[in-house]
Short mmCIF file of N, CA and C and ligand atoms in Angstrom, two decimals:
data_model
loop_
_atom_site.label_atom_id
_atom_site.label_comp_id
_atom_site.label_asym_id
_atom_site.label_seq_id
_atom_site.Cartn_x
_atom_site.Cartn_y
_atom_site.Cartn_z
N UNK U 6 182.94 207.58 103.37
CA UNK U 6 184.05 206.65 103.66
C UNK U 6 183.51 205.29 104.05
N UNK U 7 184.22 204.40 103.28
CA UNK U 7 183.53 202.73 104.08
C UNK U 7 184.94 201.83 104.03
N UNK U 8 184.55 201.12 105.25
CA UNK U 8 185.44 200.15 105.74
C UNK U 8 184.96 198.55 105.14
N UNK U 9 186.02 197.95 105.01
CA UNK U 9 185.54 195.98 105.04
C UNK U 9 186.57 195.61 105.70
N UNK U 10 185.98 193.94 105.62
CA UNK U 10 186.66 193.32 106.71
C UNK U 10 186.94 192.19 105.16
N UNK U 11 188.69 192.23 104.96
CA UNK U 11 188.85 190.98 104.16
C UNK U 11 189.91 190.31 105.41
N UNK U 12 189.38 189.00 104.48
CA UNK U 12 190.14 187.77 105.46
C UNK U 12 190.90 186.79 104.29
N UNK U 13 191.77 186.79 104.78
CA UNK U 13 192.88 185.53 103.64
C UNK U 13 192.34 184.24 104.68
N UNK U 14 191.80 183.34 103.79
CA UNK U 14 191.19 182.11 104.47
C UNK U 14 192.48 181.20 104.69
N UNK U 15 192.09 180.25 105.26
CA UNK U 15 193.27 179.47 105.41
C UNK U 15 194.20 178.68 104.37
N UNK U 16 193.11 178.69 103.28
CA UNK U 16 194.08 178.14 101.67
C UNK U 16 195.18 178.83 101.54
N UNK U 17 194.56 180.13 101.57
CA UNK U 17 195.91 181.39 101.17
C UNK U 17 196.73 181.26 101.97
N UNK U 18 196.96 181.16 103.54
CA UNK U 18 198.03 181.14 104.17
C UNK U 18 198.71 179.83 103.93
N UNK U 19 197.96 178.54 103.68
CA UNK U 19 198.80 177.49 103.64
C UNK U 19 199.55 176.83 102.36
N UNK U 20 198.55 177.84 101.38
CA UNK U 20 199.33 178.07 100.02
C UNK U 20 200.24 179.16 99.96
N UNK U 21 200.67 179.67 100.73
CA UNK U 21 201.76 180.54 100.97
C UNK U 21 201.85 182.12 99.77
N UNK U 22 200.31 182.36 99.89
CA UNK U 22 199.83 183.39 98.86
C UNK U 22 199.24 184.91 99.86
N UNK U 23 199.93 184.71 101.14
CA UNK U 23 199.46 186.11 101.78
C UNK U 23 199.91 187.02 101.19
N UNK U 24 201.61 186.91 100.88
CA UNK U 24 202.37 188.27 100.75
C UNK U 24 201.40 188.66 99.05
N UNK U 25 201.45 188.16 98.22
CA UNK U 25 200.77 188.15 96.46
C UNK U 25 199.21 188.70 96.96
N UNK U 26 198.21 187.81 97.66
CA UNK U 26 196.91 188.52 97.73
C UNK U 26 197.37 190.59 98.41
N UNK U 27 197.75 189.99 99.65
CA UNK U 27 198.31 191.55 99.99
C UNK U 27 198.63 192.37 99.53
N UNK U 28 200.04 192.21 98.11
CA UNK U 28 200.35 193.16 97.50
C UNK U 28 199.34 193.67 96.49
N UNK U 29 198.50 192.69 96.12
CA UNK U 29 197.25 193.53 94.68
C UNK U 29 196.46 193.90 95.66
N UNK U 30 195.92 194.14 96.76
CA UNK U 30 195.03 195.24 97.22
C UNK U 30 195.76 196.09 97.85
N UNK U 31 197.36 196.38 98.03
CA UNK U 31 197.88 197.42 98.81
C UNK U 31 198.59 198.19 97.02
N UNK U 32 198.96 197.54 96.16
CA UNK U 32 199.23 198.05 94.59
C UNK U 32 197.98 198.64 94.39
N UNK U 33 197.51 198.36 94.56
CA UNK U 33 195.98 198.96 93.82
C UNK U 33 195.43 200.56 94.11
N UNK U 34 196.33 200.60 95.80
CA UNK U 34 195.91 201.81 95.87
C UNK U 34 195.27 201.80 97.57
N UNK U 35 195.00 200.69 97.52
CA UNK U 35 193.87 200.66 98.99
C UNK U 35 194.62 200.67 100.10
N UNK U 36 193.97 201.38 101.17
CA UNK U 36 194.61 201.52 102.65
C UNK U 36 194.35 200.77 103.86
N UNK U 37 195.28 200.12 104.38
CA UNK U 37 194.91 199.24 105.34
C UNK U 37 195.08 199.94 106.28
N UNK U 38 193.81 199.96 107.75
CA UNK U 38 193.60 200.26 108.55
C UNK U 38 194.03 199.19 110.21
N UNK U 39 193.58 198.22 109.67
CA UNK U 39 194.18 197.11 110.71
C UNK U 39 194.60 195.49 109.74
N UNK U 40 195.71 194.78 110.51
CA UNK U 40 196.24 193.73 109.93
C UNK U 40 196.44 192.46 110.98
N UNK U 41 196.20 191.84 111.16
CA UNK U 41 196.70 190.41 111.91
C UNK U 41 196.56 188.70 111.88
N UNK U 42 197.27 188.26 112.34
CA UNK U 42 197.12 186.66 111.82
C UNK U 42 196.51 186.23 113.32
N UNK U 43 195.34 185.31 113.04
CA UNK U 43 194.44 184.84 113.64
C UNK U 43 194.08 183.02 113.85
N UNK U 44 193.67 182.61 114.58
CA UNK U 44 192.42 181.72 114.29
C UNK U 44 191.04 182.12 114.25
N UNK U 45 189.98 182.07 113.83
CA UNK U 45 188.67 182.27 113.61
C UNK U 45 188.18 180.65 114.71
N UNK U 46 187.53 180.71 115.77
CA UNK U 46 186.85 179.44 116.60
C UNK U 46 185.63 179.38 115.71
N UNK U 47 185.09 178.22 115.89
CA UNK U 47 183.46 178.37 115.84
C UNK U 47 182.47 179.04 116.08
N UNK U 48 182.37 179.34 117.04
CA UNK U 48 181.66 180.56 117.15
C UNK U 48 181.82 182.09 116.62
N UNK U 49 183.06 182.02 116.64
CA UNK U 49 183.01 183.61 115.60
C UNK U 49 182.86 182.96 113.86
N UNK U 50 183.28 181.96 113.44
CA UNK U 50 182.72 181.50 112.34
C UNK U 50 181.10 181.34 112.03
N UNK U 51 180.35 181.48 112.99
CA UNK U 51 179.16 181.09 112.83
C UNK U 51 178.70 182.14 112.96
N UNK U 52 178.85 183.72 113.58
CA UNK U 52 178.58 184.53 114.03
C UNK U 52 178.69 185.33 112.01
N UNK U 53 180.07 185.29 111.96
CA UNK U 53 180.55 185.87 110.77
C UNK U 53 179.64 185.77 109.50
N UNK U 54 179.20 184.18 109.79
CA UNK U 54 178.45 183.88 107.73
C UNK U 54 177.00 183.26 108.34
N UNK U 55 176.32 184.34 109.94
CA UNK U 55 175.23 183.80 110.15
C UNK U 55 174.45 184.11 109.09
N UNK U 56 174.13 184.82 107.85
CA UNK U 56 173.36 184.58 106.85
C UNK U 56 173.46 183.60 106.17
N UNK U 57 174.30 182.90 105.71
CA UNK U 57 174.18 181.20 105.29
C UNK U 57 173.93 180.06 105.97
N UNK U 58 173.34 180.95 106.76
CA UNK U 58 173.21 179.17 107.85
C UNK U 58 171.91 178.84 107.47
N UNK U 59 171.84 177.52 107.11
CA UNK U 59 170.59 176.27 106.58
C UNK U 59 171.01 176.27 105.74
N UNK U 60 172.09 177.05 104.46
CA UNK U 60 172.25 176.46 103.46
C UNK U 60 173.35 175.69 103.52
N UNK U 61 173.02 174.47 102.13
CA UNK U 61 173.87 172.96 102.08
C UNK U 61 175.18 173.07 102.74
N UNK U 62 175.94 174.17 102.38
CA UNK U 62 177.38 174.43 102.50
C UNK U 62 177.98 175.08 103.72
N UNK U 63 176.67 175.34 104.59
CA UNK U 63 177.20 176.19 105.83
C UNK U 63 178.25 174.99 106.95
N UNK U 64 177.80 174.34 107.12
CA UNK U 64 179.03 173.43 107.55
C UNK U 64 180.07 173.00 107.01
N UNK U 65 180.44 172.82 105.85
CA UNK U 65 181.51 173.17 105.50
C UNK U 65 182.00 174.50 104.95
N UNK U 66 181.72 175.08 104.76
CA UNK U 66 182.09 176.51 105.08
C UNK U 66 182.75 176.72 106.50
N UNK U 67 181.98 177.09 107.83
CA UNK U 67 182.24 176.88 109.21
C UNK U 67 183.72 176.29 109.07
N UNK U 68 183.89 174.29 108.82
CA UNK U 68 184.93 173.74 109.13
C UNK U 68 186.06 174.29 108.27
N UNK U 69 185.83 174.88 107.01
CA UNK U 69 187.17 175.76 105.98
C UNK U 69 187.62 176.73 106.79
N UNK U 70 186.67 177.58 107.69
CA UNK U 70 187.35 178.92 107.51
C UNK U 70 187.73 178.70 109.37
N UNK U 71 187.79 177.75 109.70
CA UNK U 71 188.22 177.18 110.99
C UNK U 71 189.38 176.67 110.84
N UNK U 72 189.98 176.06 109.84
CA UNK U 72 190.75 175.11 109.42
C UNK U 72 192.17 175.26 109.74
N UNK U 73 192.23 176.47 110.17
CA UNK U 73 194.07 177.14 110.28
C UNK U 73 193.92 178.45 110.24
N UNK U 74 194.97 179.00 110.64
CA UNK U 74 195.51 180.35 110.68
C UNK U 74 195.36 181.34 109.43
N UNK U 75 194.25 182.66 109.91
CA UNK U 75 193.63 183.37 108.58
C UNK U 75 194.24 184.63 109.16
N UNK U 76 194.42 185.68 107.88
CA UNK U 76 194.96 187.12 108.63
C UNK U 76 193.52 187.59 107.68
N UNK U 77 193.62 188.95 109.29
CA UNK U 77 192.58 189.75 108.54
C UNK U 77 192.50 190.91 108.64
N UNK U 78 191.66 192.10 107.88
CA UNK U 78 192.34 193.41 107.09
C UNK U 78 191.49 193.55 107.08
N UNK U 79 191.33 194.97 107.65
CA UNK U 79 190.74 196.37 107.45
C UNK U 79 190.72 197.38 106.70
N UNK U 80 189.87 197.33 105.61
CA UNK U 80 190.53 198.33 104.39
C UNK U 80 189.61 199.66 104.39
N UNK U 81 190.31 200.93 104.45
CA UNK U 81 189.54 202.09 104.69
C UNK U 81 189.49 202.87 103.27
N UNK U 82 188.64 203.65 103.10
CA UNK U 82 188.37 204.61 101.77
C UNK U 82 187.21 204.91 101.12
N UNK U 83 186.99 205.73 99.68
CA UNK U 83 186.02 206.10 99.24
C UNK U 83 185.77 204.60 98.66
N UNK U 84 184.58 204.09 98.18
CA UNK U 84 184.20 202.74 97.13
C UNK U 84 184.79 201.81 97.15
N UNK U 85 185.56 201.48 98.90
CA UNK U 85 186.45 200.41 99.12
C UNK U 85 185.71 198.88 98.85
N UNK U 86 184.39 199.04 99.08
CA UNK U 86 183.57 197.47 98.95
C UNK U 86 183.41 197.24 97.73
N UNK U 87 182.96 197.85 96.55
CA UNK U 87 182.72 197.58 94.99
C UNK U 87 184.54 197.36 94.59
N UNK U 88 185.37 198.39 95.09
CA UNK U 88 186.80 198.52 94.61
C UNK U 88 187.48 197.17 94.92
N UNK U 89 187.36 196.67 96.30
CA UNK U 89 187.73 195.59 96.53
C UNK U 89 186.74 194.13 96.10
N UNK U 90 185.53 194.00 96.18
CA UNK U 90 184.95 193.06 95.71
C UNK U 90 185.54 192.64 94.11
N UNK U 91 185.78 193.60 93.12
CA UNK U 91 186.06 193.80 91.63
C UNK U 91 187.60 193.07 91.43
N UNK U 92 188.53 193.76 92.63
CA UNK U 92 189.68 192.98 92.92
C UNK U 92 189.54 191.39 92.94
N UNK U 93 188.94 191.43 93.80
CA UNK U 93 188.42 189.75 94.72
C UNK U 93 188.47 188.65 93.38
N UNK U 94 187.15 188.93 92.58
CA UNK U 94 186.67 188.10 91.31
C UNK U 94 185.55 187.27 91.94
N UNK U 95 184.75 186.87 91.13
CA UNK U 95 183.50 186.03 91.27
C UNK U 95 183.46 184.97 92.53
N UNK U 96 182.62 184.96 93.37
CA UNK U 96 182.50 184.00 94.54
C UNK U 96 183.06 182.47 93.88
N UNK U 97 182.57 182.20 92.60
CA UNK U 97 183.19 180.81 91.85
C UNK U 97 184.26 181.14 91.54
N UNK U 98 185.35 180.35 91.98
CA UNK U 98 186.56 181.20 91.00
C UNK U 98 186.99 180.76 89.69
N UNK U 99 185.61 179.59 89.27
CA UNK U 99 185.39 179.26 87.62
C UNK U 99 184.92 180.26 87.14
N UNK U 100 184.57 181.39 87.33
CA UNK U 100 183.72 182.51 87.12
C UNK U 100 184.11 183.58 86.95
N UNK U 101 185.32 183.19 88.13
CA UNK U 101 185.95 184.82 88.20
C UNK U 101 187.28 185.66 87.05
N UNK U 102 187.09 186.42 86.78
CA UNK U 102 187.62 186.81 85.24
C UNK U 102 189.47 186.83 86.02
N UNK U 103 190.07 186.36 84.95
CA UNK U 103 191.36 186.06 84.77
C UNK U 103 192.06 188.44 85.50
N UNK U 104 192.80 188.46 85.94
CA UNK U 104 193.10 189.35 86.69
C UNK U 104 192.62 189.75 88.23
N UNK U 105 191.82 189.20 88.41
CA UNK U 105 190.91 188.94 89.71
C UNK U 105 191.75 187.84 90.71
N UNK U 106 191.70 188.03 91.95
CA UNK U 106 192.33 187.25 92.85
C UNK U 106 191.97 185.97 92.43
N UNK U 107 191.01 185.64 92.95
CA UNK U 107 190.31 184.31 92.75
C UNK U 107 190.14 183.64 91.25
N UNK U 108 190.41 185.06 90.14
CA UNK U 108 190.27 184.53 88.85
C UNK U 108 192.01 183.65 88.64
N UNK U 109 192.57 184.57 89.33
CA UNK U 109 194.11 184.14 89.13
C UNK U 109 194.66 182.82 90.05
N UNK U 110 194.19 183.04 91.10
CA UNK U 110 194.85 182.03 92.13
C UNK U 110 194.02 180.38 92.25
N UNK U 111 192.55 180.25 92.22
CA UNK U 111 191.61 180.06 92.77
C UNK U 111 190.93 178.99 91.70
N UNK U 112 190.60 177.82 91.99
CA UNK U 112 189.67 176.65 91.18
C UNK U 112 188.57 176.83 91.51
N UNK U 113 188.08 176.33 93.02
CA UNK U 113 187.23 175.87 93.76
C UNK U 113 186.44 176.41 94.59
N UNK U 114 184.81 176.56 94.40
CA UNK U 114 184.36 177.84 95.24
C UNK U 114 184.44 177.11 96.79
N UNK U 115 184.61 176.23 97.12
CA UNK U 115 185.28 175.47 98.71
C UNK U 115 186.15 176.38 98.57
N UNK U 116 187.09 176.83 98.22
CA UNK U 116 188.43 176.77 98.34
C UNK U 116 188.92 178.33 97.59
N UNK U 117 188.08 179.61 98.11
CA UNK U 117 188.23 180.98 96.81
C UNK U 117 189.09 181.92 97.93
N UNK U 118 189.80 181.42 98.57
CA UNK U 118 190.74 181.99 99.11
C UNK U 118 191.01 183.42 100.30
N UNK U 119 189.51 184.02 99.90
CA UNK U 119 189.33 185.71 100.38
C UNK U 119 187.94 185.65 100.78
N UNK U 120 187.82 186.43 101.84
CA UNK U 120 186.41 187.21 102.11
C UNK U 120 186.56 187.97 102.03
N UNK U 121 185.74 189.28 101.10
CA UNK U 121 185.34 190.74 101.48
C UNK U 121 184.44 191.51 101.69
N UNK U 122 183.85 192.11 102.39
CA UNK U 122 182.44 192.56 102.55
C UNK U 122 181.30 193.20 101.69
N UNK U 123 180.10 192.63 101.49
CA UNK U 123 179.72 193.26 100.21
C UNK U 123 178.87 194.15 100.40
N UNK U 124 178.89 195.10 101.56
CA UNK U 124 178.15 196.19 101.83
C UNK U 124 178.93 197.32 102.71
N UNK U 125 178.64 198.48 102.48
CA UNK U 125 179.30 199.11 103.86
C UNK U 125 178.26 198.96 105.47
N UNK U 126 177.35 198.63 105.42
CA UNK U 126 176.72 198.13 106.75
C UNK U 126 177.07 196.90 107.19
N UNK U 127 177.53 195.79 106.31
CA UNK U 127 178.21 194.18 106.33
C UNK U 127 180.06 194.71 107.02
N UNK U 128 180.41 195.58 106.57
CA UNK U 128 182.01 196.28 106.53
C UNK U 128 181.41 196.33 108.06
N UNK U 129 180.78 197.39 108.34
CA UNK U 129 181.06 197.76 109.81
C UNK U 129 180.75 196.44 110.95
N UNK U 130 179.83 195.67 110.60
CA UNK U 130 179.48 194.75 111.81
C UNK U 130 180.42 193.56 111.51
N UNK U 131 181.19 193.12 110.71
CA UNK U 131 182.33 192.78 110.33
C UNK U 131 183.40 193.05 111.20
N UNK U 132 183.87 193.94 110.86
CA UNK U 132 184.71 194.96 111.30
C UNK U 132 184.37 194.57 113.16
N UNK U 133 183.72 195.09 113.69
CA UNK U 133 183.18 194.65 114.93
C UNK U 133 183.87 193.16 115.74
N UNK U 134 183.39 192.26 114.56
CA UNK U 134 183.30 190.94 114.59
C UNK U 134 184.96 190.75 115.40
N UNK U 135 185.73 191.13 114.50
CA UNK U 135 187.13 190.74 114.09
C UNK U 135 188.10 191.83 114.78
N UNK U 136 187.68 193.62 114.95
CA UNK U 136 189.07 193.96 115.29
C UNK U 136 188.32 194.31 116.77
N UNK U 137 189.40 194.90 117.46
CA UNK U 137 189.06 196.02 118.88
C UNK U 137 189.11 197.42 118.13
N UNK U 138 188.57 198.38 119.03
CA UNK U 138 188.67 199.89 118.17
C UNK U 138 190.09 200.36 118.30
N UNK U 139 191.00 199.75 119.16
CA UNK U 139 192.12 200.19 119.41
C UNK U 139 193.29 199.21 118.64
N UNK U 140 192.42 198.43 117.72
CA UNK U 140 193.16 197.41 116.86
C UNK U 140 193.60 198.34 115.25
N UNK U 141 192.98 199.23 115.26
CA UNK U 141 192.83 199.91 113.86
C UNK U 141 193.44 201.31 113.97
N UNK U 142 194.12 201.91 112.96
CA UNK U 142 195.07 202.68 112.96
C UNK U 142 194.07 204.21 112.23
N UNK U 143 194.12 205.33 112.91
CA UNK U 143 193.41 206.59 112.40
C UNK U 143 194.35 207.07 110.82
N UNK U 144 194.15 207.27 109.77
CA UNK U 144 194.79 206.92 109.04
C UNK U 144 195.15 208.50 109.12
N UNK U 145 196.30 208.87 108.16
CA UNK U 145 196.58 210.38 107.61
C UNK U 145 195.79 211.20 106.24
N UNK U 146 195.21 212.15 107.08
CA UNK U 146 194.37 212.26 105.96
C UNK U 146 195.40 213.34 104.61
N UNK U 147 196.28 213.65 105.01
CA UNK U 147 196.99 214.67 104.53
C UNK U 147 198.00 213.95 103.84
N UNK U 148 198.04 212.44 103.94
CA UNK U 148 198.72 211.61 103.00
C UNK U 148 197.77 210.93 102.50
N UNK U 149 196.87 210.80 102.63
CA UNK U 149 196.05 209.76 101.44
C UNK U 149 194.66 210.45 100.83
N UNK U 150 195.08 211.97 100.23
CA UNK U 150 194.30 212.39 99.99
C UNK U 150 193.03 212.17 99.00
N UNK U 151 194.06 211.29 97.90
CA UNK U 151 193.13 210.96 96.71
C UNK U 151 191.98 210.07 97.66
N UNK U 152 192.31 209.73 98.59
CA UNK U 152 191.02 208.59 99.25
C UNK U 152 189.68 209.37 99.64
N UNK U 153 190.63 210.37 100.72
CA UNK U 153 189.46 210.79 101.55
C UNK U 153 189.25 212.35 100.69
N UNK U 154 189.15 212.43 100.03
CA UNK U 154 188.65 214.03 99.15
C UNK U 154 187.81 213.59 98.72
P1 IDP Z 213 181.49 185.88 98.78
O1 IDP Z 213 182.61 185.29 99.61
O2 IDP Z 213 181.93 186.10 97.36
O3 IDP Z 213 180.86 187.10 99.39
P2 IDP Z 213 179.09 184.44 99.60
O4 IDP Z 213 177.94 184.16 98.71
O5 IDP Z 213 178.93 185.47 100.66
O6 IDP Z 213 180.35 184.76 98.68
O7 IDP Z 213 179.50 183.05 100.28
C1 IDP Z 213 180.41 183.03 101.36
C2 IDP Z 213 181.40 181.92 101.15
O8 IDP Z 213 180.71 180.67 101.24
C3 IDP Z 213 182.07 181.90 99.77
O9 IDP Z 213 183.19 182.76 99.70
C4 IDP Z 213 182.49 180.45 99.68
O10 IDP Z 213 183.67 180.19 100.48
C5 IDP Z 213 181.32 179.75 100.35
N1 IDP Z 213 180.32 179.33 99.38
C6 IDP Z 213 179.38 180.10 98.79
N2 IDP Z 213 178.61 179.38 97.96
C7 IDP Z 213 179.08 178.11 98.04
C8 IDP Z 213 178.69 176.88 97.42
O11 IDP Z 213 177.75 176.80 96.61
N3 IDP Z 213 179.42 175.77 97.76
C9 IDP Z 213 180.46 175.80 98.64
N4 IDP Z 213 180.85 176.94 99.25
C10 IDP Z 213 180.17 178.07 98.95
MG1 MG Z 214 179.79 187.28 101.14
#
């Protein structure tokens, strides 16, 4: 079983594309474990994408995903990080193939709308980052069997 941590950046909320990103990863099949609308400070921004830091874009990166009010999601299941990354579409969203979030919604890799985790060890310290343990819901295993079998 692996968890991620996606985040609707602040484009998506202020492009008024939460409910549309939401529904293609909850259509798709995937189970949300925890949900809420946030600010991200600086410091948990810096904490979050401390592997890009020194590169060109890490400050603006930082000031994007600071920029306004982001919701963020906990998605539980079997191959949730490849399942959801595939959803997502290419970090460029010149790149990203037409059915893909970012292929569909998305110009500008400033501006690709979603984070999702691209590991299940990245999912859990993620995950950490962003919920409390009492923020996330024990799911039913006796209703979402195709997941957890
Ligand atoms: P990912 O979001 O697809 O996992 P990463 O390589 O982890 O992509 O980069 C994290 C985020 O940093 C991207 O989603 C994007 O917002 C931003 N980013 C990555 N590369 C560039 C770049 O070359 N220019 C500007 N922003 C970038
Ligand atoms: Mg990444």
């Amino acid at each position: 079983m692996e968890r991620s941590l996606i985040i609707l950046k602040p484009d998506a909320v202020q492009r008024g594309l939460m409910g549309p990103i939401i529904s293609r990863l909850e259509q798709r099949g995937l189970r949300f474990a925890g949900l809420k609308l946030m600010r991200v400070d600086e410091a948990l921004a810096r904490r979050h994408y401390a592997v890009h830091e020194g590169k060109p874009f890490f400050a603006s990166l930082v000031e994007y995903i600071t920029s306004g009010p982001v919701v963020v999601a906990a998605i539980t299941g079997n191959n949730v990080i490849a399942t959801i990354r595939n959803t997502v579409g290419a970090t460029n969203p010149s790149q990203a193939a037409p059915g893909t979030i970012r292929g569909d919604y998305a110009v500008e890799i400033g501006r690709n709308l979603i984070h999702a985790s691209d590991s299940p060890e990245n999912g859990e310290k993620e995950l950490a980052l962003f919920f409390a343990p009492n923020e996330l819901v024990e799911l039913e295993r006796s209703t979402d069997r195709w997941i957890y079998e």
